[in-house]
N, CA and C atoms as an extended XYZ file, in Angstrom:
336
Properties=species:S:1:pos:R:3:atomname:S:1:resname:S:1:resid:I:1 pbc="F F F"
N       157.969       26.583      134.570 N   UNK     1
C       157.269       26.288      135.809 CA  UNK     1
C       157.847       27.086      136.973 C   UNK     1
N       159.171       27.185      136.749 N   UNK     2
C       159.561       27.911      138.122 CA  UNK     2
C       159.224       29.353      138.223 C   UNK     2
N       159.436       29.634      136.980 N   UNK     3
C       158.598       31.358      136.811 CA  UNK     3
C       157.064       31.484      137.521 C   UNK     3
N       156.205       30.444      137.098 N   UNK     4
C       155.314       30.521      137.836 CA  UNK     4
C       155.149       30.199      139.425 C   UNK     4
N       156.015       29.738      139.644 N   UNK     5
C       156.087       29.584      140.948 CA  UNK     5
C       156.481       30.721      141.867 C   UNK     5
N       157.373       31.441      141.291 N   UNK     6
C       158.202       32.766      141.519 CA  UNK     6
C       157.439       33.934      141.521 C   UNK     6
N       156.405       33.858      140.656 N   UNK     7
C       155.475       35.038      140.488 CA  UNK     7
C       154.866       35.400      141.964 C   UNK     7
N       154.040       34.583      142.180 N   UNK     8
C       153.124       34.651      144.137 CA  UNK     8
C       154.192       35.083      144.932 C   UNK     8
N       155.301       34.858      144.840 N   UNK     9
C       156.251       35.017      145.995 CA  UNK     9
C       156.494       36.607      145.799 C   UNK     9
N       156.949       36.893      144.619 N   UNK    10
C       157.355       38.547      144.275 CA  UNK    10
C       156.308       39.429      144.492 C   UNK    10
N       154.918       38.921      143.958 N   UNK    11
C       153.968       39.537      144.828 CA  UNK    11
C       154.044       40.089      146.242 C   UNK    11
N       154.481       39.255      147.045 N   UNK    12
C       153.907       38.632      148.269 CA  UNK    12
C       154.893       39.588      148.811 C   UNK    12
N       156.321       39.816      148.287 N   UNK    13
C       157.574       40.650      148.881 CA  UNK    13
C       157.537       42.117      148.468 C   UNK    13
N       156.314       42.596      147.104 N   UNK    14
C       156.332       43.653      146.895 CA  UNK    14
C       154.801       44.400      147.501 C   UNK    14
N       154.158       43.726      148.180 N   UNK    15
C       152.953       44.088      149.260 CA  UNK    15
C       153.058       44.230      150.396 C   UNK    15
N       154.322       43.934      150.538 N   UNK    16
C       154.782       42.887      152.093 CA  UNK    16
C       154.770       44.923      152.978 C   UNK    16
N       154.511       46.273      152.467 N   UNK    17
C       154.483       46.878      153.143 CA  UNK    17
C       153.994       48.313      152.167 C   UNK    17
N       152.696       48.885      153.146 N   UNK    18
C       152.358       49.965      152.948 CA  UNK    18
C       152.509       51.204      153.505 C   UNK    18
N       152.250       52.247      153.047 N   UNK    19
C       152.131       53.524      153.314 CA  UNK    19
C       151.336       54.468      153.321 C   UNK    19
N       150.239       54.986      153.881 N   UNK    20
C       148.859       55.766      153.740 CA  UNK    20
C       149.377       57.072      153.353 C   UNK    20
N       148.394       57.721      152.865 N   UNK    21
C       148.724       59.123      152.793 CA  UNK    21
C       149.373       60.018      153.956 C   UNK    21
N       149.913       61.344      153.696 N   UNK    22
C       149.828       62.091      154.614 CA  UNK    22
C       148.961       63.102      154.513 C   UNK    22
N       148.151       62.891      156.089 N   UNK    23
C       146.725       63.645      156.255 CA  UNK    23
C       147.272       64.940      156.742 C   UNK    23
N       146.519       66.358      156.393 N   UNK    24
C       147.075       67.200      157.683 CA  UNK    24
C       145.561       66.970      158.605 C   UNK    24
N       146.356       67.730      159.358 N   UNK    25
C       145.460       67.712      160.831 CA  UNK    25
C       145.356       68.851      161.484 C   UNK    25
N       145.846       69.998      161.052 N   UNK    26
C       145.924       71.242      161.450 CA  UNK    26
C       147.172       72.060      160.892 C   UNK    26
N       147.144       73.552      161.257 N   UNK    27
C       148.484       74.501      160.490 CA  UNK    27
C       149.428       73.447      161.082 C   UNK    27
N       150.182       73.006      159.873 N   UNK    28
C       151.433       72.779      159.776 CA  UNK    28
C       151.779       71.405      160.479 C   UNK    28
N       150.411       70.801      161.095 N   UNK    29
C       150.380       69.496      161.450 CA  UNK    29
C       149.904       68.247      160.263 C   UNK    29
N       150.530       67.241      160.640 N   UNK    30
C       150.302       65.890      160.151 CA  UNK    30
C       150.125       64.675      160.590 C   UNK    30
N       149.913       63.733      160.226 N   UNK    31
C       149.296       62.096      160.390 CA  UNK    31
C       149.782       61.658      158.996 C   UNK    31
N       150.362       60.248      159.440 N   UNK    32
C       150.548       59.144      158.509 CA  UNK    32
C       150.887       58.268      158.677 C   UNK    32
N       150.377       56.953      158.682 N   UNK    33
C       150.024       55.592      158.819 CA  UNK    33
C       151.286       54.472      157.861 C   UNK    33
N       151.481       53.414      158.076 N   UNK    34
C       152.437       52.865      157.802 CA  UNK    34
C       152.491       51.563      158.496 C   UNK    34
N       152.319       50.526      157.551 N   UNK    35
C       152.207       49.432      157.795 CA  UNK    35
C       153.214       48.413      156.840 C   UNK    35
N       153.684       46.966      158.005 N   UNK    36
C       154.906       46.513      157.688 CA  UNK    36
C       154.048       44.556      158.143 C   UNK    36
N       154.729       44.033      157.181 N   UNK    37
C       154.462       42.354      157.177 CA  UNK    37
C       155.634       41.977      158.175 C   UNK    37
N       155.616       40.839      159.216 N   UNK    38
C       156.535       40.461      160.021 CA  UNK    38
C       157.980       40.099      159.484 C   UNK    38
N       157.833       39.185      157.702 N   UNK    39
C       159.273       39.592      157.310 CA  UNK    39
C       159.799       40.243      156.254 C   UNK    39
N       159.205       41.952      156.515 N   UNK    40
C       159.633       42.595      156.322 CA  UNK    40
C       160.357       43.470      157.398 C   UNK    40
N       160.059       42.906      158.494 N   UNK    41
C       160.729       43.935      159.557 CA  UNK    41
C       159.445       44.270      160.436 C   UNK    41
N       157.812       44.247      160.402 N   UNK    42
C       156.785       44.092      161.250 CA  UNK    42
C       157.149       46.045      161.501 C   UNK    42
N       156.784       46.323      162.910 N   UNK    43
C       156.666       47.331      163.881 CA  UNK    43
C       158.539       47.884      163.263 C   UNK    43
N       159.116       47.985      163.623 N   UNK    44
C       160.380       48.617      163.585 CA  UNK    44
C       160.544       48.888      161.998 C   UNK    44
N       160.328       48.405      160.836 N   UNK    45
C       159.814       48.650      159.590 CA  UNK    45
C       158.863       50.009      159.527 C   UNK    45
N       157.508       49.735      160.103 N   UNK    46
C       156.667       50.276      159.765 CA  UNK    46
C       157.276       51.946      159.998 C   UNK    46
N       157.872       52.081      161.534 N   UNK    47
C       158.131       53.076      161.893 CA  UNK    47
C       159.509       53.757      161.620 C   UNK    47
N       160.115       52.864      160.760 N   UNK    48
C       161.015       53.478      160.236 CA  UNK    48
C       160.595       54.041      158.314 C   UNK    48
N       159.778       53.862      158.298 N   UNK    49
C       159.128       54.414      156.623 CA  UNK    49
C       158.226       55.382      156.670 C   UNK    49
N       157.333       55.618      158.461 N   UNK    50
C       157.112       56.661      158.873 CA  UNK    50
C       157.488       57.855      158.974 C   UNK    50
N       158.866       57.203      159.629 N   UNK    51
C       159.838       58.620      159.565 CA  UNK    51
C       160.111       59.342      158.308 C   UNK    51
N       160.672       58.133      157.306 N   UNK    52
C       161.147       58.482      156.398 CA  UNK    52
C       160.126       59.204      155.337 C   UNK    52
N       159.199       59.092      155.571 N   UNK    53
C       158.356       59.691      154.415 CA  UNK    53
C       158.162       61.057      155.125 C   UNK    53
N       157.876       61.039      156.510 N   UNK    54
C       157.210       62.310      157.111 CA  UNK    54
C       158.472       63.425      156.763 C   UNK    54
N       159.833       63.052      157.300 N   UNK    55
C       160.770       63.844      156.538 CA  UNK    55
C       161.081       64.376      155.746 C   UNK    55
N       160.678       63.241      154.519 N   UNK    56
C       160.836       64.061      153.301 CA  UNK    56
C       159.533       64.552      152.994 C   UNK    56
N       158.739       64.960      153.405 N   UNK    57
C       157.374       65.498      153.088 CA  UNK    57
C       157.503       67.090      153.622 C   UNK    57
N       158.145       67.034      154.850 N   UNK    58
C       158.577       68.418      155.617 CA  UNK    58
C       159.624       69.152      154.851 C   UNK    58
N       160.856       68.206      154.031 N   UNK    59
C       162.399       68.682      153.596 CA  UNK    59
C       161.621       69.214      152.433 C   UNK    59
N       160.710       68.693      151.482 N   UNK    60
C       159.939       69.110      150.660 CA  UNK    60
C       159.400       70.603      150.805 C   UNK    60
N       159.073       70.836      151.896 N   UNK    61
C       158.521       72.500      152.275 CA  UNK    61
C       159.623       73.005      152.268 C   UNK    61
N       160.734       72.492      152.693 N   UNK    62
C       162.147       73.687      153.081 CA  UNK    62
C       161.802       73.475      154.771 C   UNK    62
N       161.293       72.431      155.270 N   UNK    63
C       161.141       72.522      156.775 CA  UNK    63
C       161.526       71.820      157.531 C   UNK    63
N       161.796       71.212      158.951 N   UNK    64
C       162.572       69.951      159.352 CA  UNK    64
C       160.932       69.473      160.124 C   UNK    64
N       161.151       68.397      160.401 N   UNK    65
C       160.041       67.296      160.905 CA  UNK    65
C       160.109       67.465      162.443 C   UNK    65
N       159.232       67.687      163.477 N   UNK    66
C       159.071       67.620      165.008 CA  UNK    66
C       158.007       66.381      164.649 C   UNK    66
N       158.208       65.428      165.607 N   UNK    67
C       157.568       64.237      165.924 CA  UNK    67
C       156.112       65.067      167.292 C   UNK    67
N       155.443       64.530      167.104 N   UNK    68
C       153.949       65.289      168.261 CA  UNK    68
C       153.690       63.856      169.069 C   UNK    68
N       153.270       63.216      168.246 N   UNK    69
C       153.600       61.879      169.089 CA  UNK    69
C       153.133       60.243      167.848 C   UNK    69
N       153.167       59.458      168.333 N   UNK    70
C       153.643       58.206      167.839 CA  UNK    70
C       153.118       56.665      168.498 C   UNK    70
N       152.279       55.831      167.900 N   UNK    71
C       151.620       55.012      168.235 CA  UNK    71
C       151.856       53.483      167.312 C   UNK    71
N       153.084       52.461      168.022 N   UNK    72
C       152.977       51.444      167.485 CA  UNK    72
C       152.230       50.302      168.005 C   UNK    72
N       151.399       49.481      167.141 N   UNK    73
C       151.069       48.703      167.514 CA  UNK    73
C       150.989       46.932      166.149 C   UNK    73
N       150.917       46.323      166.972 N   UNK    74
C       151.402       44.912      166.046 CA  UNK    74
C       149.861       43.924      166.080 C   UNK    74
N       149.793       43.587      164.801 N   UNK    75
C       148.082       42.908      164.134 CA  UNK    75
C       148.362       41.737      164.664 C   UNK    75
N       147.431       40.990      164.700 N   UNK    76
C       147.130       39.256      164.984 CA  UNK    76
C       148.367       38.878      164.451 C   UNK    76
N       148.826       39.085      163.404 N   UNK    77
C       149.574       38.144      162.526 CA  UNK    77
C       151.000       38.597      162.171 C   UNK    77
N       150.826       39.593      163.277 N   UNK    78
C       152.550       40.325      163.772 CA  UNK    78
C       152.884       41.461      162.847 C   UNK    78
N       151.857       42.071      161.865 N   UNK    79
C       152.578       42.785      161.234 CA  UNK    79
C       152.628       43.946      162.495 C   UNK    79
N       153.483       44.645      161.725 N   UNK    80
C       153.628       46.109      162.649 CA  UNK    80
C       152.945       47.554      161.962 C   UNK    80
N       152.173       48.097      162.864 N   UNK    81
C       151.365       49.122      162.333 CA  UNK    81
C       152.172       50.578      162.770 C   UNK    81
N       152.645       51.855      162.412 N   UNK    82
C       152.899       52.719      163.007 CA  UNK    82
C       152.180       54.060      162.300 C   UNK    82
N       151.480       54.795      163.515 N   UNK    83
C       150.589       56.266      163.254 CA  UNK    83
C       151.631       57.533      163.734 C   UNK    83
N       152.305       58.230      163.296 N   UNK    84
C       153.210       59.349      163.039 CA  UNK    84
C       152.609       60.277      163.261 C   UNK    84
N       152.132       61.234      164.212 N   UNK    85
C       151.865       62.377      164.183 CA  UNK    85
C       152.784       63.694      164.501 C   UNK    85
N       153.104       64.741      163.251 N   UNK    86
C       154.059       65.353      163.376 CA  UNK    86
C       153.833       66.672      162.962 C   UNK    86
N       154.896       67.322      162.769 N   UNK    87
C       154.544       69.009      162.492 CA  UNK    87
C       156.047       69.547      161.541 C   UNK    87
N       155.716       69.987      160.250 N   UNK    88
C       156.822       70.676      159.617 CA  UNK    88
C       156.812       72.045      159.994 C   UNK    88
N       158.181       71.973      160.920 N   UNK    89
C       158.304       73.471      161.058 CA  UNK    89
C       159.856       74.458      160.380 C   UNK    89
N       160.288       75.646      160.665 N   UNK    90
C       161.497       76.149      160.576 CA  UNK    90
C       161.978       75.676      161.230 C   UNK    90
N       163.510       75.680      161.225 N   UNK    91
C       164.543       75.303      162.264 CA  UNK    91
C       164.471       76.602      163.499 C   UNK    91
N       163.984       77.713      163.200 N   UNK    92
C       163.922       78.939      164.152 CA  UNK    92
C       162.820       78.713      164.619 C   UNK    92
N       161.786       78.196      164.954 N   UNK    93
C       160.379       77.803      164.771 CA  UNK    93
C       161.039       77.630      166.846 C   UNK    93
N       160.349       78.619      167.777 N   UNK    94
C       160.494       78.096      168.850 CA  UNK    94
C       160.314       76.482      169.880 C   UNK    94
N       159.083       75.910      168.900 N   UNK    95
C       159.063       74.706      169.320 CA  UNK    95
C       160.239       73.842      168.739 C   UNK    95
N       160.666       74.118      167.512 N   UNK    96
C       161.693       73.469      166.902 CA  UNK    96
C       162.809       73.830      167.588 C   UNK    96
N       163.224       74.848      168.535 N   UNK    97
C       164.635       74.919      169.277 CA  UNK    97
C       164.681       74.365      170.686 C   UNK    97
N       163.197       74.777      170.808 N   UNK    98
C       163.439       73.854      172.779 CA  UNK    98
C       163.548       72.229      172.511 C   UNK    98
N       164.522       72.379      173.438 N   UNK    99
C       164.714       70.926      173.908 CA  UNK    99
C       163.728       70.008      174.133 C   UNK    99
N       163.111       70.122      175.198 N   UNK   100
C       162.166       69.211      175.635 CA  UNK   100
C       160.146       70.310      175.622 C   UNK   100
N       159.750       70.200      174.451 N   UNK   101
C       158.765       71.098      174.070 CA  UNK   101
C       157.565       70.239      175.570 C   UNK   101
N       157.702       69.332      175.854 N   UNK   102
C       156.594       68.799      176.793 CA  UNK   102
C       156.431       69.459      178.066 C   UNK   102
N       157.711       69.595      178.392 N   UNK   103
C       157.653       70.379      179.932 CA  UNK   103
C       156.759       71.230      180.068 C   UNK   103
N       156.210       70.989      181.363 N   UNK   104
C       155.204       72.176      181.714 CA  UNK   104
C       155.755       73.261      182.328 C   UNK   104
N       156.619       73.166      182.860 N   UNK   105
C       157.086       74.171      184.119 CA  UNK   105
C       159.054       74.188      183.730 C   UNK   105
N       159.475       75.212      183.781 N   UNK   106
C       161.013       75.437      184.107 CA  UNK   106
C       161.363       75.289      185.241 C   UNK   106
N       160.853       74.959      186.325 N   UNK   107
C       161.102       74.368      187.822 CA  UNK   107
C       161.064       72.934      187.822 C   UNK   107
N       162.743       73.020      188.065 N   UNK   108
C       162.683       71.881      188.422 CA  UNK   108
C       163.419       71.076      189.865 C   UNK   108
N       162.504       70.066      190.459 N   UNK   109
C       162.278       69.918      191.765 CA  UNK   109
C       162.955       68.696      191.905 C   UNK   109
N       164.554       69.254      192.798 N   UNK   110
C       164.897       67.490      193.138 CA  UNK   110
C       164.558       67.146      194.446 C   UNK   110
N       164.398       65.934      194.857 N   UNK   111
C       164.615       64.885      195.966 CA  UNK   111
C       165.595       64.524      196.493 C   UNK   111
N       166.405       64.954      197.976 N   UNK   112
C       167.286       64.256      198.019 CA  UNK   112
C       166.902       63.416      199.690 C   UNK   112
């Protein structure tokens, strides 16, 4: 009896979190989705299996992972959802060496 009782639960802990494919989305760009049950860890789960897959999907090319940008959000029922959008590039790869790839301008303007 307790086996059967045990069964639903192991289910329940081995669903408790998914992983979508990785889509591309353009040269050398990607998307991938990742979803987490609240006790499995919800949002901070999700986006940590994000990472981890998008990484090794890039280390797989021989390339390192640039993050493009990143969207968590949490379901009715608390799981945590995270959308990864990223880019495998070289480590020489100019976007891969600047610091801060967002900046628009090298001027920069203080206030005093």
């Amino acid at each position: 009896m307790k086996k059967l009782f045990l069964l639903p639960i192991a289910g329940l802990v081995v669903s408790c979190t998914m992983t979508g494919d990785i889509v591309p989305t353009g040269p050398d760009s990607y998307m991938i989705s990742t979803v987490a049950c609240p006790a499995c860890g919800g949002t901070t789960k999700s986006t940590t299996m994000a990472y981890k897959e998008a990484g090794e999907f890039c280390m797989s090319q021989g390339k390192r992972l640039l993050k493009s940008s990143m969207t968590n959000d949490r379901w009715f029922n608390e799981a945590g959802e995270t959308v990864l959008e990223f880019r495998c590039l070289d480590e020489d790869h100019p976007a891969f060496i600047r610091a801060d790839e967002r900046r628009d301008s090298d001027i920069i303007i203080e206030h005093r």
